[in-house]
XYZ file of C-alpha atoms in Angstrom:
627
model
C 81.662 95.668 118.022
C 80.177 99.112 118.218
C 80.265 102.429 116.412
C 82.279 105.476 117.425
C 82.093 109.217 116.868
C 84.191 112.113 118.122
C 85.044 115.765 117.718
C 88.194 117.511 118.958
C 89.197 121.196 118.871
C 85.660 122.097 117.867
C 82.438 122.596 119.824
C 79.337 120.578 119.049
C 76.144 120.647 121.099
C 74.912 117.514 122.834
C 71.770 117.164 120.712
C 73.723 117.166 117.464
C 76.272 114.695 118.847
C 73.497 112.298 119.864
C 71.890 112.743 116.447
C 75.184 111.748 114.794
C 75.371 108.664 117.012
C 71.786 107.717 116.179
C 72.785 107.432 112.518
C 74.885 104.378 113.423
C 72.522 102.872 115.993
C 72.576 99.658 113.942
C 76.242 99.212 114.844
C 75.513 99.408 118.554
C 71.955 98.492 119.488
C 72.807 97.769 123.141
C 73.509 101.266 124.414
C 74.687 104.812 123.775
C 77.296 106.872 125.593
C 78.542 110.445 125.236
C 81.458 112.267 126.862
C 81.781 116.055 126.505
C 84.376 118.043 128.416
C 86.917 120.718 127.568
C 85.882 121.058 123.935
C 86.193 117.323 123.293
C 83.294 115.049 122.325
C 83.561 111.265 122.351
C 80.526 109.158 121.449
C 79.828 105.453 121.421
C 77.137 103.009 120.290
C 77.565 99.701 122.111
C 77.294 96.158 120.819
C 77.865 94.124 123.981
C 80.275 91.221 123.455
C 82.614 91.153 126.480
C 81.535 91.995 130.052
C 77.875 92.700 129.457
C 77.602 94.704 132.681
C 77.655 98.472 132.994
C 81.407 98.202 133.603
C 81.774 97.735 129.846
C 80.049 100.997 128.934
C 81.853 103.550 126.797
C 83.253 106.121 126.533
C 85.316 104.608 129.357
C 87.360 106.743 131.732
C 90.645 105.635 133.304
C 93.169 106.962 135.842
C 90.652 109.195 137.619
C 89.368 110.473 134.306
C 92.686 111.499 132.813
C 92.201 109.094 129.892
C 88.933 108.543 128.027
C 88.426 106.018 125.206
C 85.847 105.286 122.551
C 86.619 101.961 120.906
C 85.216 99.847 118.091
C 86.592 96.323 117.703
C 88.032 93.471 119.716
C 91.458 92.710 121.168
C 91.450 88.923 121.119
C 94.582 88.457 123.218
C 93.450 90.869 125.941
C 93.704 88.154 128.607
C 97.411 87.624 127.950
C 98.097 91.376 127.821
C 96.115 91.892 131.020
C 98.150 89.214 132.796
C 101.359 90.968 131.709
C 100.092 94.310 132.958
C 98.932 92.838 136.263
C 102.503 91.740 136.906
C 103.512 95.362 136.408
C 101.074 96.456 139.117
C 98.009 97.399 137.087
C 94.599 96.754 138.613
C 91.525 96.051 136.490
C 87.920 96.702 137.443
C 86.159 95.113 134.464
C 86.458 92.055 132.244
C 86.708 94.141 129.080
C 89.398 94.451 126.460
C 88.641 98.201 126.470
C 90.200 98.661 129.895
C 93.195 96.608 128.769
C 93.747 99.027 125.857
C 93.786 101.953 128.268
C 96.277 100.300 130.628
C 98.455 99.202 127.693
C 98.476 102.749 126.334
C 99.468 104.102 129.733
C 102.320 101.569 129.914
C 103.632 101.570 126.343
C 102.056 104.624 124.640
C 101.997 104.170 120.824
C 103.928 100.892 121.070
C 100.883 99.278 122.689
C 99.554 98.648 119.162
C 102.308 96.108 118.514
C 100.982 93.988 121.410
C 97.398 93.834 120.151
C 96.025 90.917 118.165
C 92.658 92.014 116.911
C 90.681 94.564 114.944
C 90.084 98.101 116.054
C 89.515 101.774 115.505
C 89.742 103.803 118.693
C 90.482 107.236 120.113
C 92.020 107.984 123.527
C 91.787 111.486 124.951
C 94.491 112.518 127.433
C 92.986 115.369 129.459
C 96.327 116.300 130.997
C 98.327 116.464 127.771
C 95.373 117.721 125.696
C 96.208 115.039 123.149
C 93.925 112.739 121.176
C 95.510 109.454 120.104
C 93.662 107.618 117.330
C 94.621 104.309 115.759
C 93.382 101.737 113.262
C 94.225 98.033 113.065
C 96.848 96.546 110.778
C 94.577 95.679 107.856
C 91.664 98.075 108.261
C 89.154 95.476 109.402
C 87.366 98.154 111.405
C 86.520 101.437 109.617
C 87.525 104.953 110.575
C 86.649 108.172 108.729
C 87.536 111.755 109.540
C 86.940 115.289 108.316
C 88.607 118.640 108.961
C 86.053 121.075 110.396
C 87.926 124.367 110.405
C 91.304 126.028 109.967
C 91.950 125.907 113.729
C 92.454 122.147 113.703
C 88.914 120.987 114.405
C 88.497 117.323 113.460
C 85.569 114.916 113.576
C 85.888 111.132 113.190
C 83.439 108.246 112.988
C 82.865 104.617 112.011
C 80.732 105.519 108.998
C 80.560 108.469 106.626
C 76.898 109.192 107.328
C 77.749 109.991 110.956
C 79.904 112.912 109.825
C 77.342 114.455 107.469
C 75.575 116.550 110.154
C 78.835 118.330 111.094
C 79.676 119.272 107.494
C 78.718 122.536 105.860
C 78.741 120.967 102.405
C 78.656 117.487 100.848
C 80.331 117.076 97.448
C 80.567 114.004 95.235
C 84.068 112.766 94.470
C 83.597 112.230 90.748
C 87.016 110.585 90.443
C 85.527 107.521 92.152
C 82.328 107.361 90.115
C 84.127 105.342 87.431
C 82.902 101.776 87.948
C 86.403 100.469 87.222
C 87.481 101.994 90.564
C 85.285 99.682 92.644
C 88.265 97.744 94.025
C 90.754 100.589 93.862
C 89.755 103.239 96.399
C 89.237 101.486 99.734
C 92.968 101.246 100.475
C 93.389 104.981 99.810
C 92.292 107.982 101.859
C 89.831 109.022 99.138
C 86.125 108.685 99.861
C 83.002 109.062 97.768
C 82.327 112.308 99.657
C 85.129 114.794 98.977
C 84.964 116.421 102.406
C 85.581 113.076 104.161
C 88.823 111.089 104.328
C 89.520 107.503 105.291
C 92.030 107.052 108.097
C 94.533 104.519 106.710
C 94.946 100.976 107.990
C 98.056 100.360 110.080
C 98.424 104.018 111.094
C 98.050 106.063 114.267
C 97.936 109.805 114.826
C 98.305 112.302 117.649
C 96.088 115.356 117.484
C 97.401 118.173 119.666
C 97.458 121.952 119.470
C 95.815 121.842 116.049
C 98.409 119.484 114.552
C 97.421 116.167 112.983
C 100.295 113.865 112.098
C 99.678 110.315 110.844
C 102.349 107.675 111.480
C 102.519 104.229 109.883
C 103.012 101.711 112.665
C 102.494 98.448 110.748
C 104.194 97.164 107.625
C 103.607 93.465 106.890
C 106.934 93.079 105.084
C 108.755 94.133 108.268
C 107.210 91.251 110.209
C 107.710 88.138 108.085
C 108.820 85.224 110.277
C 111.568 82.753 109.580
C 109.855 79.616 108.322
C 110.884 75.965 108.230
C 112.447 74.779 104.993
C 110.399 71.562 104.816
C 106.839 71.885 103.601
C 105.590 69.414 106.226
C 106.959 71.641 108.977
C 105.319 74.671 107.375
C 102.022 72.799 107.473
C 102.436 72.079 111.190
C 103.282 75.727 111.883
C 100.252 76.996 109.999
C 97.990 74.482 111.749
C 99.044 75.569 115.236
C 98.732 79.269 114.394
C 95.316 78.828 112.846
C 93.988 76.835 115.781
C 95.150 79.547 118.162
C 93.691 82.259 115.908
C 90.322 80.507 116.089
C 90.587 79.878 119.835
C 91.168 83.496 120.830
C 88.360 84.596 118.506
C 85.975 82.263 120.321
C 86.356 84.388 123.457
C 82.937 85.877 123.975
C 80.278 86.460 126.613
C 77.556 86.096 123.963
C 76.585 83.356 121.548
C 78.963 82.638 118.657
C 78.098 81.324 115.178
C 79.422 81.029 111.623
C 78.236 82.147 108.205
C 78.943 78.898 106.358
C 79.139 78.620 102.578
C 80.453 75.086 102.184
C 83.648 76.350 100.606
C 87.065 75.510 102.020
C 87.585 78.676 104.081
C 84.353 78.908 106.072
C 84.347 75.121 106.473
C 87.920 75.183 107.772
C 86.903 77.819 110.290
C 83.906 76.029 111.790
C 85.635 72.640 111.750
C 88.595 74.093 113.640
C 86.196 75.687 116.116
C 84.643 72.259 116.655
C 88.084 70.775 117.320
C 88.872 73.516 119.848
C 85.541 73.033 121.601
C 86.441 69.395 122.286
C 89.528 70.451 124.226
C 89.505 71.655 127.796
C 89.608 75.421 127.652
C 89.616 77.993 130.425
C 90.021 81.335 128.660
C 86.398 82.383 128.180
C 86.145 80.367 124.975
C 82.483 80.153 124.077
C 80.862 76.765 124.505
C 77.850 77.931 122.544
C 79.338 77.943 119.041
C 77.257 75.316 117.198
C 75.334 77.737 115.039
C 75.895 77.525 111.283
C 73.956 79.806 108.955
C 73.804 79.058 105.244
C 72.504 81.445 102.581
C 70.513 79.470 100.010
C 69.890 80.477 96.388
C 67.648 77.681 95.069
C 68.010 76.860 91.399
C 71.056 79.045 90.805
C 74.758 78.349 90.361
C 75.370 80.385 93.539
C 73.701 77.810 95.773
C 76.230 75.894 97.899
C 73.869 74.391 100.462
C 74.813 70.844 99.418
C 78.401 71.355 100.561
C 77.418 73.299 103.670
C 75.218 70.410 104.794
C 78.139 68.038 104.270
C 80.066 70.081 106.828
C 77.321 70.342 109.437
C 76.499 66.625 109.084
C 80.192 65.845 109.559
C 80.254 67.928 112.745
C 76.882 66.672 113.960
C 75.408 70.151 114.398
C 72.280 71.788 113.095
C 72.365 74.389 110.366
C 69.962 77.203 109.633
C 69.274 77.607 105.925
C 68.361 81.151 104.939
C 66.389 81.313 101.702
C 67.422 84.525 99.926
C 64.213 85.270 98.052
C 64.451 88.479 96.011
C 60.649 88.824 96.047
C 60.771 89.299 99.795
C 63.693 91.702 99.879
C 63.721 93.656 96.589
C 61.811 96.547 98.177
C 64.649 96.902 100.702
C 67.454 97.478 98.210
C 67.499 101.255 98.588
C 67.572 101.153 102.389
C 70.344 98.543 102.288
C 72.374 100.723 99.919
C 71.963 103.708 102.234
C 73.285 101.687 105.162
C 76.093 100.263 103.002
C 77.083 103.794 101.808
C 79.687 102.597 99.283
C 79.862 101.500 95.632
C 80.335 97.832 94.831
C 79.805 95.300 92.060
C 76.856 93.410 93.509
C 73.752 93.949 95.609
C 74.254 93.868 99.400
C 70.865 92.251 100.017
C 71.912 88.557 100.371
C 74.741 89.341 102.770
C 72.780 91.823 104.876
C 69.810 89.463 105.099
C 72.090 86.622 106.178
C 73.536 88.566 109.110
C 70.104 89.917 110.041
C 68.869 86.341 110.336
C 71.946 85.421 112.361
C 71.074 88.217 114.790
C 67.430 87.150 114.976
C 68.640 83.704 116.035
C 70.336 85.286 119.056
C 73.887 85.261 117.681
C 75.974 88.442 117.899
C 79.380 87.105 116.799
C 80.045 85.297 113.512
C 83.470 83.708 113.025
C 83.981 83.583 109.259
C 86.587 82.500 106.703
C 87.374 85.788 104.939
C 90.941 86.464 103.816
C 92.148 83.014 102.807
C 91.695 83.511 99.065
C 93.868 86.615 98.950
C 96.570 85.124 101.182
C 96.782 81.619 99.738
C 95.943 81.973 96.023
C 92.354 80.841 96.201
C 90.640 82.789 93.455
C 89.887 81.021 90.207
C 91.545 83.806 88.232
C 94.769 83.309 90.200
C 95.891 80.700 87.713
C 97.024 83.724 85.711
C 99.371 84.760 88.516
C 100.784 81.266 88.859
C 102.017 80.902 85.281
C 104.843 83.474 85.307
C 106.567 81.648 88.178
C 106.082 78.318 86.389
C 107.944 79.689 83.354
C 108.592 76.726 81.047
C 108.733 74.048 83.736
C 106.407 71.365 82.441
C 105.721 69.792 85.839
C 104.879 73.136 87.415
C 102.617 74.133 84.512
C 100.741 70.874 84.849
C 100.289 71.543 88.574
C 98.768 74.921 87.773
C 96.512 73.373 85.136
C 95.391 70.637 87.508
C 94.684 73.078 90.322
C 92.483 75.396 88.302
C 91.053 73.326 85.450
C 88.038 72.355 87.573
C 87.840 75.545 89.598
C 84.799 76.931 87.805
C 81.215 75.667 87.994
C 80.480 73.573 84.921
C 77.756 75.889 83.671
C 79.819 79.039 84.101
C 80.682 80.374 80.661
C 82.401 83.510 81.880
C 85.984 82.394 81.802
C 88.269 81.964 78.843
C 90.220 79.232 80.608
C 88.563 75.849 80.131
C 89.465 72.573 81.754
C 89.321 70.682 78.469
C 92.454 72.455 77.186
C 95.036 70.191 78.743
C 97.545 70.036 75.987
C 100.994 71.087 77.217
C 101.923 72.973 74.035
C 98.656 74.898 74.126
C 99.464 76.001 77.618
C 102.964 77.090 76.727
C 101.438 79.231 74.007
C 98.900 80.521 76.495
C 101.675 81.547 78.899
C 103.397 83.494 76.149
C 100.177 85.240 75.144
C 99.337 85.979 78.767
C 102.761 87.450 79.451
C 102.550 89.752 76.439
C 98.958 90.840 77.022
C 99.508 91.454 80.709
C 102.873 93.202 80.553
C 101.213 96.365 81.826
C 99.739 94.511 84.784
C 103.180 93.113 85.592
C 104.521 96.659 85.633
C 101.608 97.814 87.799
C 102.813 95.439 90.497
C 105.573 97.925 91.152
C 103.090 100.779 91.514
C 102.935 100.249 95.273
C 104.472 102.134 98.185
C 106.208 98.892 99.188
C 108.058 98.155 95.964
C 111.374 99.494 97.293
C 111.266 97.232 100.335
C 114.105 94.659 100.183
C 111.708 91.799 101.000
C 109.453 92.815 98.095
C 112.316 92.356 95.664
C 112.822 88.774 96.849
C 109.168 87.716 96.573
C 108.001 85.549 93.694
C 105.465 86.913 91.215
C 102.524 85.091 92.773
C 103.183 86.541 96.223
C 103.547 90.052 94.821
C 100.125 89.825 93.221
C 98.617 88.291 96.368
C 100.210 91.053 98.424
C 98.392 93.597 96.264
C 95.161 91.631 96.632
C 95.599 91.676 100.405
C 96.740 95.240 100.977
C 95.584 97.353 98.033
C 92.543 96.135 96.136
C 90.394 93.049 96.729
C 90.715 92.329 100.446
C 90.452 95.913 101.755
C 87.226 96.222 99.767
C 85.818 92.941 101.074
C 86.765 93.748 104.678
C 84.890 97.015 104.319
C 81.896 95.277 102.771
C 81.563 92.631 105.453
C 81.872 95.205 108.190
C 78.880 97.005 106.668
C 76.906 93.816 105.904
C 77.237 92.431 109.424
C 77.081 95.621 111.481
C 73.915 96.658 109.649
C 72.306 93.845 111.621
C 74.270 94.288 114.840
C 76.577 91.302 114.252
C 80.346 91.308 114.695
C 82.482 89.288 112.257
C 85.754 87.774 113.434
C 88.227 86.402 110.896
C 90.904 83.884 111.968
C 92.660 84.060 108.589
C 93.201 87.784 109.237
C 95.193 87.121 112.402
C 98.368 89.125 111.802
C 100.483 86.037 112.498
C 98.706 84.181 109.676
C 99.082 87.130 107.285
C 102.785 87.475 108.087
C 103.321 83.736 107.627
C 101.459 83.785 104.308
C 103.930 86.208 102.748
C 106.927 84.387 104.166
C 105.806 81.210 102.371
C 106.828 80.540 98.769
C 104.153 80.242 96.129
C 104.874 76.512 95.911
C 103.407 76.073 99.416
C 100.144 77.669 98.286
C 99.716 75.952 94.940
C 100.871 72.362 95.240
C 100.010 68.872 93.996
C 97.205 70.188 91.837
C 95.473 72.246 94.551
C 95.278 75.920 95.406
C 95.428 76.902 99.099
C 97.432 73.701 99.536
C 98.845 74.495 102.975
C 95.360 75.258 104.318
C 94.007 71.971 102.976
C 96.918 69.896 104.256
C 96.994 71.538 107.687
C 93.283 71.225 108.436
C 92.486 67.957 106.675
C 92.273 66.018 109.992
C 89.340 68.171 111.109
C 87.305 68.422 107.902
C 85.254 66.198 105.576
C 87.368 64.891 102.719
C 84.888 66.097 100.098
C 85.455 69.686 101.209
C 89.223 69.297 101.430
C 89.308 68.049 97.829
C 86.752 70.510 96.494
C 88.117 72.813 93.766
C 85.072 74.737 92.558
C 85.082 78.341 93.677
C 81.776 80.216 93.738
C 81.941 82.800 96.502
C 79.121 84.593 98.304
C 77.551 86.729 95.586
C 74.146 87.772 94.336
C 72.682 85.598 91.538
C 72.375 88.779 89.544
C 71.455 87.202 86.193
C 68.461 85.342 87.609
C 67.353 88.342 89.649
C 67.610 90.901 86.838
C 65.799 88.615 84.416
C 63.265 87.488 87.015
C 61.987 88.938 90.268
C 63.792 92.302 89.962
C 63.292 92.785 86.217
C 60.489 95.300 86.696
C 62.458 97.191 89.363
C 65.494 97.698 87.142
C 63.338 98.349 84.081
C 61.437 101.140 85.834
C 64.658 102.627 87.150
C 66.397 102.979 83.801
C 63.208 104.453 82.309
C 63.009 107.197 84.929
C 63.812 110.883 84.387
C 66.058 110.853 87.445
C 68.185 108.110 85.880
C 68.402 109.911 82.523
C 69.563 113.112 84.225
C 72.190 111.537 86.458
C 75.636 113.147 86.350
C 77.530 110.185 87.797
C 76.982 107.738 84.918
C 76.618 107.624 81.169
C 72.908 106.854 81.382
C 72.529 105.812 77.730
C 75.381 103.297 77.930
C 74.264 101.918 81.294
C 70.683 101.578 80.076
C 71.904 99.613 77.084
C 73.932 97.264 79.316
C 71.059 96.691 81.746
C 68.602 95.951 78.921
C 71.084 93.526 77.380
C 71.027 91.553 80.629
C 67.273 91.785 81.179
C 66.445 90.670 77.629
C 69.471 88.483 76.901
C 68.076 85.171 78.078
C 70.394 82.206 78.524
C 73.233 83.860 76.625
C 73.925 86.312 79.505
C 76.894 85.396 81.692
C 77.364 86.274 85.344
C 80.323 88.474 84.408
C 78.178 90.438 81.946
C 75.442 91.009 84.525
C 77.961 91.920 87.230
C 79.536 94.496 84.910
C 76.132 95.986 84.135
C 75.290 96.269 87.828
C 78.725 97.750 88.542
C 78.119 100.412 85.880
C 74.769 101.169 87.505
C 76.192 101.264 91.052
C 77.274 104.948 91.062
C 73.704 105.966 90.186
C 72.294 103.709 92.920
C 74.712 105.310 95.397
C 73.721 108.804 94.248
C 70.019 107.968 94.537
C 70.048 105.990 97.772
C 72.846 107.621 99.767
C 74.017 110.975 98.431
C 70.634 112.561 97.756
C 69.301 111.294 101.061
C 72.149 112.729 103.144
C 71.867 115.998 101.231
C 68.191 116.196 102.202
C 69.094 115.492 105.822
C 71.866 118.111 105.725
C 69.379 120.714 104.506
C 67.165 119.752 107.409
């Protein structure tokens, strides 16, 4: 929901502030608001989700204007918090979660964050104390950037980097992040692609007063792991109840709700659980209009999962909208999509952005999706590597790992070294030894984390340590960022039940044996939600993921586009890539025929990505900065 912008301890004229807000109009197409008093500017672009009346407008004032908030996100348990605050004497004038945040802050100050179940980036200005309180959710689902404007403590913040460009005097490339190997490494840090801009860290808050700016970490997952039942069956029941509640509170909406459905386990589990909840009698503003499934279709490619998605919608008895991702129709939009995306990644954003655009065109503003399960519950095909060290030389456990992942790859995918036909026990023992030796450095890198001294970290098995890194430091932070950009580019809000903090905390309290069990990855998810899902999906092992069919596109419809690009003078003169090496890699994909693997094409695109970012984002914002 929404886009935010603000400036404190620094004057900015109204026209410039509105111009900054216009740069993120896609995030909030339903309205614009601006508050300017006492040297403080708070701006807001509204995507209306709760209380569609004018009472939901932001920036929102509270306590006779003492407190003012600009807020991006959703607090899913706002009804329960509001009921608690009502008992303490608070009166509410709207049906928004925004007003609940303000009352909770007045009651509990910084500790209010511990009560919230949701995703957010917000700023609250206290006119009396001359203090700005800013905070970001536990896992960084909602973005927040900032920049220092002067030596007197002037600070500007916003939902996207481009919003801050007009208040900067200079824009410099951070060449440290132009290395394509850093694609999954920088999102969980404060470093940004623009040197003058910083990323406010997930799970932190800060008070800005009298020119001081002090960040405080308020959330640490390892401090919040619950006690779990010893028996696996009881763990399954616990997960099931938590996940159902996570879905239920995310179905609270005053607008139409839908799902981006792939046909994989995670998105299928989400929509099937929503269907189960909808059958129950609910009274907490749970949307009744949820039966909207949207499926991205890639005909004739290994990325197409429409067969499985239709299995799910047929099982539920609902219609599905199939979105044909035709590169011919969208290739001319790549540069505009990359400008909106404003980051570097390993694949084109077109399929994802088009999907959420089509969701919006269908009248849906909220998509409840299955992101997060792979990182939490060992769902990636390459996670078989992380499972072996815990198996050690236990034959039964090794066979479980083999069984879980032997069929995890599409049959025509030649990217992976691990093949299902190698089922000889001795071969796998040798493989474990080779893996351990070759990946000794990676094992040591596990301890290159700010959490490695935590006592709980020391007790975790190897699999959970790697998954913890996936969740907090590399893969998931990057994907959360990506899907925020993909969806908000079209004015759609994504909600993620697997990212409920109770689910995340439970995931790292569980042993690896509850995640990889009886020949299946994500075992506890499968076993908990089996009663609500088609058996074919529960038993499905192939893992494809929502990606661009880059081989087919680079050798087909977008061949000329990429060919012209690497032949250009601008490409040859780029300072962010080794143009000769990248050109060689791109040509190898374009002209390689059937021998080209997805991994090869993805690597080539990833090497090209810094140039695409320079061309489509950096040079454009520099032109706009110069006026």
